[in-house]
């Protein structure tokens, strides 16, 4: 059981380049999330998807777009990367109902130069 | 003021010591999560609780809903417990609001 699989693990981009972070879960979870983690700060929510076909902005959505391709997959896209987007990105998913355990991907360390 | 606050931010302990990490939150929650993150590693869920106390091996998590406070205890600490421990408040949509984490170093 793979849980939450996130790719790539590392990426270096030049300012202005675009990329997509991929996330897939095999637990039949409805809800999926993208967070970013920066030094000295807690993880912050970028976007989330409560179910297939729906997405909503989180705390820090500017500069990002997402796609909930199907129930398994939730991708995060940076259209024009900026140095401020240098961070570690985590995908997560939770199951049905309120107050369910969260499962996280291994993280993507992104550097924008 | 952050909605989820942890203390201490950094903690150094000797192997075998009893460790407590505290978490206070100011938001309504459906569940309180304790997570563990090893350096350069992913994030693993340790506990999710909405009342009372849970125990898993040497780890114990408690929550006081009225006081909006939770604690994570580690008994007989070991160097392999060295990690960042993160408290997170889960709301009705299961979105999590995270504390900034407690960096624990257990020295042999």
PDB file of C-alpha atoms in Angstrom:
ATOM      1  CA  UNK A   1       0.000   0.000   0.000  1.00  0.00           C
ATOM      2  CA  UNK A   2       1.840   3.098  -1.233  1.00  0.00           C
ATOM      3  CA  UNK A   3      -0.300   5.698   0.565  1.00  0.00           C
ATOM      4  CA  UNK A   4       0.452   9.143  -0.849  1.00  0.00           C
ATOM      5  CA  UNK A   5       3.006   9.329  -3.646  1.00  0.00           C
ATOM      6  CA  UNK A   6       4.452  12.682  -4.590  1.00  0.00           C
ATOM      7  CA  UNK A   7       6.844  13.528  -7.423  1.00  0.00           C
ATOM      8  CA  UNK A   8       9.437  14.851  -7.942  1.00  0.00           C
ATOM      9  CA  UNK A   9      11.405  14.792  -4.692  1.00  0.00           C
ATOM     10  CA  UNK A  10      13.751  17.575  -5.718  1.00  0.00           C
ATOM     11  CA  UNK A  11      13.551  20.287  -8.360  1.00  0.00           C
ATOM     12  CA  UNK A  12      15.514  23.383  -9.261  1.00  0.00           C
ATOM     13  CA  UNK A  13      13.810  25.960 -11.465  1.00  0.00           C
ATOM     14  CA  UNK A  14      14.857  29.240 -12.945  1.00  0.00           C
ATOM     15  CA  UNK A  15      12.662  32.255 -12.290  1.00  0.00           C
ATOM     16  CA  UNK A  16       9.794  32.277 -14.760  1.00  0.00           C
ATOM     17  CA  UNK A  17       9.850  28.556 -15.516  1.00  0.00           C
ATOM     18  CA  UNK A  18       6.793  26.422 -14.953  1.00  0.00           C
ATOM     19  CA  UNK A  19       6.360  22.994 -13.441  1.00  0.00           C
ATOM     20  CA  UNK A  20       3.750  20.631 -12.081  1.00  0.00           C
ATOM     21  CA  UNK A  21       4.017  18.677  -8.857  1.00  0.00           C
ATOM     22  CA  UNK A  22       2.184  15.385  -9.008  1.00  0.00           C
ATOM     23  CA  UNK A  23       0.369  13.683  -6.144  1.00  0.00           C
ATOM     24  CA  UNK A  24      -1.550  10.428  -6.070  1.00  0.00           C
ATOM     25  CA  UNK A  25      -3.154   8.460  -3.251  1.00  0.00           C
ATOM     26  CA  UNK A  26      -4.388   4.887  -3.301  1.00  0.00           C
ATOM     27  CA  UNK A  27      -6.552   4.982  -0.162  1.00  0.00           C
ATOM     28  CA  UNK A  28      -9.776   6.065  -1.868  1.00  0.00           C
ATOM     29  CA  UNK A  29      -9.691   9.326   0.073  1.00  0.00           C
ATOM     30  CA  UNK A  30     -12.038  12.142  -0.863  1.00  0.00           C
ATOM     31  CA  UNK A  31      -9.997  15.080   0.397  1.00  0.00           C
ATOM     32  CA  UNK A  32      -6.560  16.086  -0.804  1.00  0.00           C
ATOM     33  CA  UNK A  33      -4.353  19.035   0.119  1.00  0.00           C
ATOM     34  CA  UNK A  34      -1.236  20.884  -0.918  1.00  0.00           C
ATOM     35  CA  UNK A  35       0.864  22.513   1.807  1.00  0.00           C
ATOM     36  CA  UNK A  36       4.140  24.396   1.789  1.00  0.00           C
ATOM     37  CA  UNK A  37       6.665  24.329   4.601  1.00  0.00           C
ATOM     38  CA  UNK A  38       9.058  27.215   5.197  1.00  0.00           C
ATOM     39  CA  UNK A  39      11.691  27.602   7.935  1.00  0.00           C
ATOM     40  CA  UNK A  40      10.286  29.023  11.160  1.00  0.00           C
ATOM     41  CA  UNK A  41       6.719  28.674   9.972  1.00  0.00           C
ATOM     42  CA  UNK A  42       4.195  25.906  10.232  1.00  0.00           C
ATOM     43  CA  UNK A  43       2.936  24.205   7.134  1.00  0.00           C
ATOM     44  CA  UNK A  44       0.516  26.406   5.283  1.00  0.00           C
ATOM     45  CA  UNK A  45      -2.353  25.340   3.075  1.00  0.00           C
ATOM     46  CA  UNK A  46      -2.076  26.315  -0.587  1.00  0.00           C
ATOM     47  CA  UNK A  47      -5.119  24.598  -2.069  1.00  0.00           C
ATOM     48  CA  UNK A  48      -7.369  21.738  -1.165  1.00  0.00           C
ATOM     49  CA  UNK A  49      -9.916  19.531  -2.837  1.00  0.00           C
ATOM     50  CA  UNK A  50     -12.795  18.149  -0.797  1.00  0.00           C
ATOM     51  CA  UNK A  51     -13.859  15.778  -3.552  1.00  0.00           C
ATOM     52  CA  UNK A  52     -13.255  14.945  -7.186  1.00  0.00           C
ATOM     53  CA  UNK A  53     -14.069  17.924  -9.341  1.00  0.00           C
ATOM     54  CA  UNK A  54     -13.841  20.556  -6.607  1.00  0.00           C
ATOM     55  CA  UNK A  55     -10.940  22.733  -5.512  1.00  0.00           C
ATOM     56  CA  UNK A  56     -10.678  25.648  -3.094  1.00  0.00           C
ATOM     57  CA  UNK A  57      -8.054  28.179  -2.142  1.00  0.00           C
ATOM     58  CA  UNK A  58      -6.188  27.874   1.101  1.00  0.00           C
ATOM     59  CA  UNK A  59      -4.115  30.376   3.003  1.00  0.00           C
ATOM     60  CA  UNK A  60      -1.416  31.034   0.369  1.00  0.00           C
ATOM     61  CA  UNK A  61      -2.816  30.308  -3.134  1.00  0.00           C
ATOM     62  CA  UNK A  62      -1.203  33.134  -5.117  1.00  0.00           C
ATOM     63  CA  UNK A  63       1.087  31.899  -7.885  1.00  0.00           C
ATOM     64  CA  UNK A  64      -0.334  28.377  -7.889  1.00  0.00           C
ATOM     65  CA  UNK A  65      -3.018  26.432  -9.678  1.00  0.00           C
ATOM     66  CA  UNK A  66      -4.343  22.953  -8.996  1.00  0.00           C
ATOM     67  CA  UNK A  67      -6.173  20.198 -10.795  1.00  0.00           C
ATOM     68  CA  UNK A  68      -8.099  17.335  -9.234  1.00  0.00           C
ATOM     69  CA  UNK A  69      -7.757  15.044 -12.202  1.00  0.00           C
ATOM     70  CA  UNK A  70      -9.710  12.208 -10.619  1.00  0.00           C
ATOM     71  CA  UNK A  71     -10.230  10.845  -7.127  1.00  0.00           C
ATOM     72  CA  UNK A  72      -6.636   9.594  -6.930  1.00  0.00           C
ATOM     73  CA  UNK A  73      -4.673  12.516  -8.312  1.00  0.00           C
ATOM     74  CA  UNK A  74      -4.232  16.136  -7.274  1.00  0.00           C
ATOM     75  CA  UNK A  75      -1.576  18.201  -9.040  1.00  0.00           C
ATOM     76  CA  UNK A  76      -0.073  21.582  -8.174  1.00  0.00           C
ATOM     77  CA  UNK A  77       1.193  23.857 -10.932  1.00  0.00           C
ATOM     78  CA  UNK A  78       3.534  26.805 -10.778  1.00  0.00           C
ATOM     79  CA  UNK A  79       2.968  28.789 -13.957  1.00  0.00           C
ATOM     80  CA  UNK A  80       5.835  31.241 -13.542  1.00  0.00           C
ATOM     81  CA  UNK A  81       8.094  30.300 -10.668  1.00  0.00           C
ATOM     82  CA  UNK A  82       9.438  32.988  -8.342  1.00  0.00           C
ATOM     83  CA  UNK A  83      12.185  32.786  -5.705  1.00  0.00           C
ATOM     84  CA  UNK A  84       9.504  33.274  -3.024  1.00  0.00           C
ATOM     85  CA  UNK A  85       8.149  29.873  -4.013  1.00  0.00           C
ATOM     86  CA  UNK A  86      11.333  28.157  -2.856  1.00  0.00           C
ATOM     87  CA  UNK A  87       9.962  25.793  -0.241  1.00  0.00           C
ATOM     88  CA  UNK A  88       9.202  22.208   0.625  1.00  0.00           C
ATOM     89  CA  UNK A  89       5.830  21.117  -0.679  1.00  0.00           C
ATOM     90  CA  UNK A  90       3.702  18.371   0.829  1.00  0.00           C
ATOM     91  CA  UNK A  91       0.651  16.684  -0.538  1.00  0.00           C
ATOM     92  CA  UNK A  92      -1.763  15.103   1.930  1.00  0.00           C
ATOM     93  CA  UNK A  93      -5.050  13.251   1.940  1.00  0.00           C
ATOM     94  CA  UNK A  94      -7.757  12.445   4.461  1.00  0.00           C
ATOM     95  CA  UNK A  95     -10.589   9.967   4.432  1.00  0.00           C
ATOM     96  CA  UNK A  96     -14.322  10.298   4.671  1.00  0.00           C
ATOM     97  CA  UNK A  97     -15.875  12.134   7.584  1.00  0.00           C
ATOM     98  CA  UNK A  98     -14.788  14.721  10.087  1.00  0.00           C
ATOM     99  CA  UNK A  99     -11.673  14.181  12.169  1.00  0.00           C
ATOM    100  CA  UNK A 100      -9.866  11.570  10.114  1.00  0.00           C
ATOM    101  CA  UNK A 101      -6.165  10.781  10.016  1.00  0.00           C
ATOM    102  CA  UNK A 102      -4.018  12.686   7.534  1.00  0.00           C
ATOM    103  CA  UNK A 103      -1.502  10.949   5.297  1.00  0.00           C
ATOM    104  CA  UNK A 104       1.373  12.861   3.755  1.00  0.00           C
ATOM    105  CA  UNK A 105       3.607  12.428   0.745  1.00  0.00           C
ATOM    106  CA  UNK A 106       7.387  12.491   1.138  1.00  0.00           C
ATOM    107  CA  UNK A 107       7.655  16.113   0.096  1.00  0.00           C
ATOM    108  CA  UNK A 108       9.148  18.025  -2.831  1.00  0.00           C
ATOM    109  CA  UNK A 109      12.084  20.312  -2.168  1.00  0.00           C
ATOM    110  CA  UNK A 110      11.810  23.110  -4.730  1.00  0.00           C
ATOM    111  CA  UNK A 111      14.438  25.762  -5.273  1.00  0.00           C
ATOM    112  CA  UNK A 112      13.774  28.699  -7.586  1.00  0.00           C
ATOM    113  CA  UNK A 113      16.891  30.605  -8.615  1.00  0.00           C
TER     114      UNK A 113
ATOM    115  CA  UNK B   1      -1.095  35.384  17.768  1.00  0.00           C
ATOM    116  CA  UNK B   2      -0.880  32.049  15.957  1.00  0.00           C
ATOM    117  CA  UNK B   3      -3.953  29.859  16.083  1.00  0.00           C
ATOM    118  CA  UNK B   4      -1.830  26.858  17.088  1.00  0.00           C
ATOM    119  CA  UNK B   5       1.118  27.395  19.375  1.00  0.00           C
ATOM    120  CA  UNK B   6       3.664  24.848  20.514  1.00  0.00           C
ATOM    121  CA  UNK B   7       6.221  24.909  23.270  1.00  0.00           C
ATOM    122  CA  UNK B   8       9.058  24.557  23.551  1.00  0.00           C
ATOM    123  CA  UNK B   9      10.405  25.333  20.082  1.00  0.00           C
ATOM    124  CA  UNK B  10      13.607  23.435  20.806  1.00  0.00           C
ATOM    125  CA  UNK B  11      14.226  20.695  23.331  1.00  0.00           C
ATOM    126  CA  UNK B  12      17.359  18.753  24.169  1.00  0.00           C
ATOM    127  CA  UNK B  13      17.086  15.724  26.420  1.00  0.00           C
ATOM    128  CA  UNK B  14      19.288  12.942  27.652  1.00  0.00           C
ATOM    129  CA  UNK B  15      18.449   9.402  26.702  1.00  0.00           C
ATOM    130  CA  UNK B  16      15.931   7.944  29.119  1.00  0.00           C
ATOM    131  CA  UNK B  17      14.327  11.232  30.120  1.00  0.00           C
ATOM    132  CA  UNK B  18      10.584  11.850  30.141  1.00  0.00           C
ATOM    133  CA  UNK B  19       9.668  14.478  27.550  1.00  0.00           C
ATOM    134  CA  UNK B  20       6.612  16.716  27.270  1.00  0.00           C
ATOM    135  CA  UNK B  21       5.686  18.904  24.320  1.00  0.00           C
ATOM    136  CA  UNK B  22       2.744  21.246  24.668  1.00  0.00           C
ATOM    137  CA  UNK B  23       0.217  22.564  22.168  1.00  0.00           C
ATOM    138  CA  UNK B  24      -2.395  25.265  22.655  1.00  0.00           C
ATOM    139  CA  UNK B  25      -4.973  26.209  20.059  1.00  0.00           C
ATOM    140  CA  UNK B  26      -7.511  28.976  19.749  1.00  0.00           C
ATOM    141  CA  UNK B  27      -9.750  27.552  17.009  1.00  0.00           C
ATOM    142  CA  UNK B  28     -12.601  25.098  17.148  1.00  0.00           C
ATOM    143  CA  UNK B  29     -11.460  21.634  16.210  1.00  0.00           C
ATOM    144  CA  UNK B  30     -12.839  18.299  15.176  1.00  0.00           C
ATOM    145  CA  UNK B  31      -9.542  16.614  16.028  1.00  0.00           C
ATOM    146  CA  UNK B  32      -6.033  17.446  17.202  1.00  0.00           C
ATOM    147  CA  UNK B  33      -3.176  15.805  15.334  1.00  0.00           C
ATOM    148  CA  UNK B  34       0.358  15.033  16.452  1.00  0.00           C
ATOM    149  CA  UNK B  35       2.818  14.469  13.636  1.00  0.00           C
ATOM    150  CA  UNK B  36       6.482  13.522  13.447  1.00  0.00           C
ATOM    151  CA  UNK B  37       8.983  14.729  10.869  1.00  0.00           C
ATOM    152  CA  UNK B  38      12.544  13.395  10.706  1.00  0.00           C
ATOM    153  CA  UNK B  39      15.219  15.668   9.179  1.00  0.00           C
ATOM    154  CA  UNK B  40      14.827  15.710   5.428  1.00  0.00           C
ATOM    155  CA  UNK B  41      12.004  13.258   5.743  1.00  0.00           C
ATOM    156  CA  UNK B  42       8.328  13.031   5.297  1.00  0.00           C
ATOM    157  CA  UNK B  43       5.586  13.640   7.819  1.00  0.00           C
ATOM    158  CA  UNK B  44       4.021  10.776   9.731  1.00  0.00           C
ATOM    159  CA  UNK B  45       0.849  10.874  11.777  1.00  0.00           C
ATOM    160  CA  UNK B  46       1.404   9.803  15.390  1.00  0.00           C
ATOM    161  CA  UNK B  47      -1.964  10.507  16.944  1.00  0.00           C
ATOM    162  CA  UNK B  48      -5.302  11.989  16.167  1.00  0.00           C
ATOM    163  CA  UNK B  49      -7.517  12.683  19.142  1.00  0.00           C
ATOM    164  CA  UNK B  50     -10.644  14.621  19.979  1.00  0.00           C
ATOM    165  CA  UNK B  51     -10.862  13.778  23.683  1.00  0.00           C
ATOM    166  CA  UNK B  52      -9.018  12.074  26.502  1.00  0.00           C
ATOM    167  CA  UNK B  53      -5.791  10.224  26.007  1.00  0.00           C
ATOM    168  CA  UNK B  54      -4.146   7.859  23.546  1.00  0.00           C
ATOM    169  CA  UNK B  55      -1.050   5.694  23.967  1.00  0.00           C
ATOM    170  CA  UNK B  56       1.171   4.031  21.415  1.00  0.00           C
ATOM    171  CA  UNK B  57       4.274   2.372  22.761  1.00  0.00           C
ATOM    172  CA  UNK B  58       6.323   5.008  24.565  1.00  0.00           C
ATOM    173  CA  UNK B  59       4.222   7.869  23.199  1.00  0.00           C
ATOM    174  CA  UNK B  60       1.207   9.310  24.987  1.00  0.00           C
ATOM    175  CA  UNK B  61      -1.032  12.119  23.775  1.00  0.00           C
ATOM    176  CA  UNK B  62      -3.604  13.914  25.892  1.00  0.00           C
ATOM    177  CA  UNK B  63      -6.108  16.634  25.158  1.00  0.00           C
ATOM    178  CA  UNK B  64      -8.172  18.964  27.328  1.00  0.00           C
ATOM    179  CA  UNK B  65     -10.971  20.324  25.155  1.00  0.00           C
ATOM    180  CA  UNK B  66     -12.149  22.907  27.694  1.00  0.00           C
ATOM    181  CA  UNK B  67      -8.667  24.383  28.043  1.00  0.00           C
ATOM    182  CA  UNK B  68      -7.844  23.934  24.324  1.00  0.00           C
ATOM    183  CA  UNK B  69      -4.589  22.274  25.198  1.00  0.00           C
ATOM    184  CA  UNK B  70      -2.858  19.069  24.219  1.00  0.00           C
ATOM    185  CA  UNK B  71       0.385  17.415  25.293  1.00  0.00           C
ATOM    186  CA  UNK B  72       2.626  14.814  23.734  1.00  0.00           C
ATOM    187  CA  UNK B  73       4.703  12.768  26.153  1.00  0.00           C
ATOM    188  CA  UNK B  74       7.612  10.488  25.347  1.00  0.00           C
ATOM    189  CA  UNK B  75       8.654   8.076  28.065  1.00  0.00           C
ATOM    190  CA  UNK B  76      12.158   6.597  28.236  1.00  0.00           C
ATOM    191  CA  UNK B  77      13.350   8.786  25.360  1.00  0.00           C
ATOM    192  CA  UNK B  78      15.844   7.410  22.859  1.00  0.00           C
ATOM    193  CA  UNK B  79      18.082   9.085  20.272  1.00  0.00           C
ATOM    194  CA  UNK B  80      15.863   7.678  17.512  1.00  0.00           C
ATOM    195  CA  UNK B  81      13.062   9.886  18.891  1.00  0.00           C
ATOM    196  CA  UNK B  82      15.018  12.912  17.653  1.00  0.00           C
ATOM    197  CA  UNK B  83      12.756  14.667  15.162  1.00  0.00           C
ATOM    198  CA  UNK B  84      10.421  17.608  14.740  1.00  0.00           C
ATOM    199  CA  UNK B  85       7.063  17.076  16.433  1.00  0.00           C
ATOM    200  CA  UNK B  86       4.181  19.037  14.992  1.00  0.00           C
ATOM    201  CA  UNK B  87       0.784  19.748  16.454  1.00  0.00           C
ATOM    202  CA  UNK B  88      -2.079  20.491  14.056  1.00  0.00           C
ATOM    203  CA  UNK B  89      -5.696  21.478  14.605  1.00  0.00           C
ATOM    204  CA  UNK B  90      -8.165  19.793  12.284  1.00  0.00           C
ATOM    205  CA  UNK B  91     -11.406  21.552  11.413  1.00  0.00           C
ATOM    206  CA  UNK B  92     -14.704  20.434   9.982  1.00  0.00           C
ATOM    207  CA  UNK B  93     -13.298  20.085   6.465  1.00  0.00           C
ATOM    208  CA  UNK B  94     -10.215  18.241   7.793  1.00  0.00           C
ATOM    209  CA  UNK B  95      -8.004  21.143   6.759  1.00  0.00           C
ATOM    210  CA  UNK B  96      -5.144  21.363   9.212  1.00  0.00           C
ATOM    211  CA  UNK B  97      -3.725  24.432  10.942  1.00  0.00           C
ATOM    212  CA  UNK B  98      -0.187  23.643  11.996  1.00  0.00           C
ATOM    213  CA  UNK B  99       2.006  24.741  14.845  1.00  0.00           C
ATOM    214  CA  UNK B 100       5.585  25.639  13.997  1.00  0.00           C
ATOM    215  CA  UNK B 101       6.930  22.416  15.458  1.00  0.00           C
ATOM    216  CA  UNK B 102       9.212  21.368  18.293  1.00  0.00           C
ATOM    217  CA  UNK B 103      12.712  20.246  17.389  1.00  0.00           C
ATOM    218  CA  UNK B 104      13.672  17.443  19.767  1.00  0.00           C
ATOM    219  CA  UNK B 105      17.222  16.170  20.126  1.00  0.00           C
ATOM    220  CA  UNK B 106      17.793  13.189  22.406  1.00  0.00           C
ATOM    221  CA  UNK B 107      21.426  12.709  23.279  1.00  0.00           C
ATOM    222  CA  UNK B 108      22.871   9.326  24.180  1.00  0.00           C
TER     223      UNK B 108
END
